[in-house]
Coordinates of C-alpha atoms and ligand atoms in Angstrom, one line a residue:
X1 CA 150.1 -45.0 28.1
X2 CA 153.7 -46.4 28.3
X3 CA 155.7 -49.5 27.3
X4 CA 158.5 -49.2 29.8
X5 CA 161.6 -51.1 30.8
X6 CA 163.2 -50.7 34.3
X7 CA 166.8 -51.4 34.1
X8 CA 169.6 -51.1 36.7
X9 CA 171.7 -53.2 39.2
X10 CA 170.2 -55.4 41.9
X11 CA 168.7 -53.4 44.6
X12 CA 168.4 -50.2 42.6
X13 CA 164.7 -50.0 43.3
X14 CA 163.2 -51.4 40.1
X15 CA 160.5 -53.4 42.0
X16 CA 159.5 -50.6 44.3
X17 CA 159.3 -48.1 41.5
X18 CA 157.5 -50.5 39.2
X19 CA 154.7 -51.2 41.9
X20 CA 154.1 -47.5 42.2
X21 CA 154.1 -46.7 38.3
X22 CA 151.9 -49.7 37.9
X23 CA 149.2 -48.0 40.0
X24 CA 149.7 -44.6 38.5
X25 CA 149.6 -45.7 34.8
X26 CA 147.1 -48.6 35.5
X27 CA 149.6 -50.9 33.6
X28 CA 150.6 -54.4 34.5
X29 CA 153.9 -54.8 36.4
X30 CA 155.8 -57.7 35.0
X31 CA 158.6 -58.9 37.2
X32 CA 160.4 -62.0 36.0
X33 CA 162.0 -62.4 39.5
X34 CA 158.6 -62.4 41.1
X35 CA 157.2 -65.0 38.5
X36 CA 160.0 -67.3 39.4
X37 CA 159.9 -66.8 43.2
X38 CA 156.0 -67.6 42.9
X39 CA 156.7 -70.7 41.0
X40 CA 159.3 -71.9 43.4
X41 CA 157.0 -71.3 46.3
X42 CA 154.3 -73.3 44.6
X43 CA 156.6 -76.0 43.6
X44 CA 155.9 -76.0 39.8
X45 CA 158.1 -77.5 37.2
X46 CA 159.2 -74.0 36.3
X47 CA 160.0 -73.3 39.9
X48 CA 162.1 -76.5 40.2
X49 CA 164.0 -75.6 37.0
X50 CA 164.9 -72.0 37.9
X51 CA 165.7 -72.4 41.7
X52 CA 169.2 -73.6 41.4
X53 CA 170.2 -70.4 39.2
X54 CA 168.4 -68.0 41.5
X55 CA 169.9 -69.4 44.7
X56 CA 173.4 -68.8 43.4
X57 CA 172.5 -65.4 41.9
X58 CA 173.0 -66.7 38.3
X59 CA 170.8 -65.8 35.4
X60 CA 168.0 -68.2 34.4
X61 CA 168.6 -69.4 30.8
X62 CA 167.4 -66.9 28.1
X63 CA 165.0 -69.4 26.4
X64 CA 163.1 -70.0 29.6
X65 CA 162.8 -66.2 30.4
X66 CA 161.9 -65.0 26.9
X67 CA 159.0 -67.5 26.6
X68 CA 157.6 -66.4 29.9
X69 CA 157.7 -62.8 29.0
X70 CA 156.3 -63.0 25.5
X71 CA 153.5 -65.3 26.7
X72 CA 152.7 -62.7 29.3
X73 CA 152.9 -59.8 26.9
X74 CA 150.3 -61.6 24.7
X75 CA 147.7 -61.3 27.4
X76 CA 145.0 -58.6 27.0
X77 CA 146.0 -56.3 29.9
X78 CA 149.3 -55.6 28.2
X79 CA 147.8 -54.3 24.9
X80 CA 147.9 -50.7 25.9
X81 CA 151.2 -50.7 28.0
X82 CA 153.3 -52.4 30.5
X83 CA 156.3 -52.1 33.0
X84 CA 159.0 -54.6 32.6
X85 CA 161.0 -55.1 35.7
X86 CA 164.1 -57.3 35.6
X87 CA 163.6 -58.1 31.9
X88 CA 165.6 -58.0 29.7
X89 CA 168.8 -58.9 31.4
X90 CA 171.0 -59.9 28.6
X91 CA 171.5 -58.4 25.1
X92 CA 170.0 -61.6 23.7
X93 CA 166.7 -61.0 25.6
X94 CA 166.6 -57.5 24.5
X95 CA 166.9 -58.5 20.9
X96 CA 164.2 -61.1 21.3
X97 CA 162.0 -58.5 22.9
X98 CA 162.5 -56.1 20.0
X99 CA 161.7 -58.9 17.5
X100 CA 158.6 -59.7 19.5
X101 CA 157.4 -56.1 19.6
X102 CA 158.4 -55.3 15.9
X103 CA 156.4 -58.2 14.7
X104 CA 153.4 -56.6 16.3
X105 CA 154.1 -53.1 15.2
X106 CA 155.0 -52.1 18.7
X107 CA 158.1 -50.6 20.4
X108 CA 159.5 -49.8 23.8
X109 CA 158.8 -46.1 24.7
X110 CA 161.4 -45.6 27.5
X111 CA 164.0 -47.4 29.3
X112 CA 164.6 -46.1 32.9
X113 CA 168.1 -46.9 34.2
X114 CA 168.3 -46.5 37.9
X115 CA 171.8 -45.6 39.0
X116 CA 173.3 -46.0 42.4
X117 CA 176.5 -46.7 44.2
X118 CA 177.3 -50.4 44.8
X119 CA 177.9 -50.2 48.5
X120 CA 174.5 -48.4 49.0
X121 CA 172.8 -51.2 46.9
X122 CA 174.5 -53.9 48.9
X123 CA 173.2 -52.4 52.1
X124 CA 169.7 -52.1 50.8
X125 CA 169.6 -55.7 49.8
X126 CA 171.0 -57.2 52.9
X127 CA 168.4 -55.2 54.7
X128 CA 165.6 -55.9 52.3
X129 CA 162.4 -57.8 53.4
X130 CA 159.6 -58.9 51.2
X131 CA 155.9 -59.6 51.7
X132 CA 155.3 -63.4 50.8
X133 CA 151.7 -62.5 49.8
X134 CA 151.8 -59.2 47.9
X135 CA 155.5 -58.6 47.1
X136 CA 155.5 -55.3 48.9
X137 CA 159.2 -54.4 49.7
X138 CA 160.5 -53.2 53.1
X139 CA 163.8 -52.2 54.6
X140 CA 164.6 -53.2 58.2
X141 CA 166.1 -49.7 59.0
X142 CA 164.7 -47.2 56.7
X143 CA 161.3 -48.7 55.9
X144 CA 160.2 -51.3 58.4
X145 CA 156.6 -52.7 58.5
X146 CA 154.5 -51.1 61.4
X147 CA 154.2 -54.5 63.0
X148 CA 157.4 -56.8 62.7
X149 CA 157.1 -59.6 60.3
X150 CA 153.7 -58.6 59.1
X151 CA 152.8 -56.7 55.9
X152 CA 151.2 -53.3 56.3
X153 CA 149.3 -53.7 53.1
X154 CA 148.0 -57.2 53.2
X155 CA 148.9 -58.7 56.7
X156 CA 151.0 -61.3 54.9
X157 CA 154.2 -62.7 56.2
X158 CA 157.4 -60.8 55.6
X159 CA 160.5 -62.8 54.9
X160 CA 164.2 -62.4 53.5
X161 CA 164.7 -63.6 50.0
X162 CA 167.0 -66.5 49.8
X163 CA 169.2 -64.7 47.3
X164 CA 169.6 -61.5 49.5
X165 CA 172.6 -62.8 51.5
X166 CA 175.9 -61.1 51.2
X167 CA 177.6 -63.8 49.1
X168 CA 174.8 -64.1 46.6
X169 CA 174.5 -60.4 46.3
X170 CA 178.1 -60.2 45.4
X171 CA 177.6 -62.6 42.6
X172 CA 174.5 -60.8 41.3
X173 CA 176.5 -57.7 41.0
X174 CA 179.2 -59.5 39.0
X175 CA 176.5 -61.1 36.8
X176 CA 174.9 -57.7 36.3
X177 CA 178.2 -56.1 35.3
X178 CA 179.0 -58.7 32.8
X179 CA 175.6 -59.6 31.3
X180 CA 173.1 -56.8 32.0
X181 CA 175.2 -53.5 32.0
X182 CA 175.8 -53.9 28.1
X183 CA 172.0 -53.1 27.8
X184 CA 172.7 -49.5 28.8
X185 CA 174.5 -49.0 25.6
X186 CA 172.0 -51.1 23.6
X187 CA 169.2 -48.7 24.7
X188 CA 171.3 -45.6 24.6
X189 CA 171.9 -46.3 20.9
X190 CA 168.1 -46.9 20.5
X191 CA 167.7 -43.4 21.8
X192 CA 165.1 -44.1 24.6
X193 CA 167.3 -44.4 27.7
X194 CA 166.7 -42.3 30.8
X195 CA 169.4 -42.4 33.4
X196 CA 167.8 -41.6 36.9
X197 CA 169.5 -41.3 40.2
X198 CA 168.2 -44.2 42.3
X199 CA 170.1 -43.4 45.5
X200 CA 167.3 -41.3 47.2
X201 CA 164.1 -42.5 48.8
X202 CA 161.4 -44.3 46.8
X203 CA 159.5 -40.9 46.7
X204 CA 162.5 -39.0 45.5
X205 CA 163.1 -41.5 42.7
X206 CA 159.5 -41.5 41.7
X207 CA 159.6 -37.7 41.3
X208 CA 162.7 -37.9 39.2
X209 CA 161.1 -40.5 37.0
X210 CA 157.8 -38.6 36.6
X211 CA 159.7 -35.5 35.7
X212 CA 161.8 -37.3 33.1
X213 CA 158.9 -39.0 31.6
X214 CA 157.0 -35.8 31.4
X215 CA 153.8 -37.2 32.8
Ligands
ADP1 P1 167.2 -58.2 41.5 O1 166.9 -57.2 40.4 O2 167.1 -57.6 42.9 O3 168.4 -59.0 41.3 P2 164.9 -60.0 40.6 O4 163.8 -60.3 41.4 O5 164.7 -59.2 39.4 O6 166.0 -59.3 41.5 O7 165.7 -61.3 40.0 C1 166.0 -62.4 40.9 C2 166.7 -63.5 40.2 O8 165.7 -64.0 39.1 C3 168.0 -63.1 39.3 O9 169.1 -63.2 40.1 C4 167.9 -64.3 38.3 O10 168.4 -65.6 38.8 C5 166.4 -64.4 38.0 N1 166.0 -63.7 37.0 C6 165.0 -62.6 37.0 N2 164.9 -62.0 35.8 C7 165.7 -62.7 34.9 C8 166.0 -62.5 33.6 N3 165.4 -61.6 32.8 N4 166.9 -63.3 33.0 C9 167.5 -64.4 33.7 N5 167.3 -64.5 35.0 C10 166.3 -63.7 35.7
ZN2 ZN1 151.7 -57.8 51.7

């Protein structure tokens, strides 16, 4: 069983990879972005607080994110392993996560850094569509649903994320470069970083990850 972090720029395929690994390892997939989107959809207080940051492609303040993740990690299903997708995203979040784990005698096993060229990522995101109900990810050209607008898996409605427009995507890249990319060095120093080519198909990426993890 693994405690994994999926790192990488927006559109690198963290969500797609995490969904597959979650089934493979029978470990919970914790996506901070999905938690926020669900709260926005349901109109909760949290949703109302985070919407303005997400719509602009800015990061949600650390103290909000850290509490959500540590509360989630306290749940029973995380006891033997978990997949963190989209967290940590700042050095401060990583330090707080380490403190939380250390206080319980735990540690992150591996950090998977998905690497891909920015133009490719840009195209992926502009063409990305997501199922409103189950979160399954589609691509209008390379991975369309069988029936337009309807999820293959659950029949839910497929939509485009509000932050997948060209302007917001550009800003998310800039935010990634300045605030999240330093984590690559952080985890390289910790000695558990695996750099994986994320430019191929989801199956190709999965194969590289499985090989690198040795599972
Ligand atoms: P992507 O990796 O494609 O950018 P996510 O779904 O992971 O998409 O994140 C979408 C948005 O949610 C981010 O742009 C940010 O506003 C917010 N968010 C998600 N995770 C975090 C986090 N760990 N810290 C701060 N903001 C976050
Ligand atoms: Zn679905």
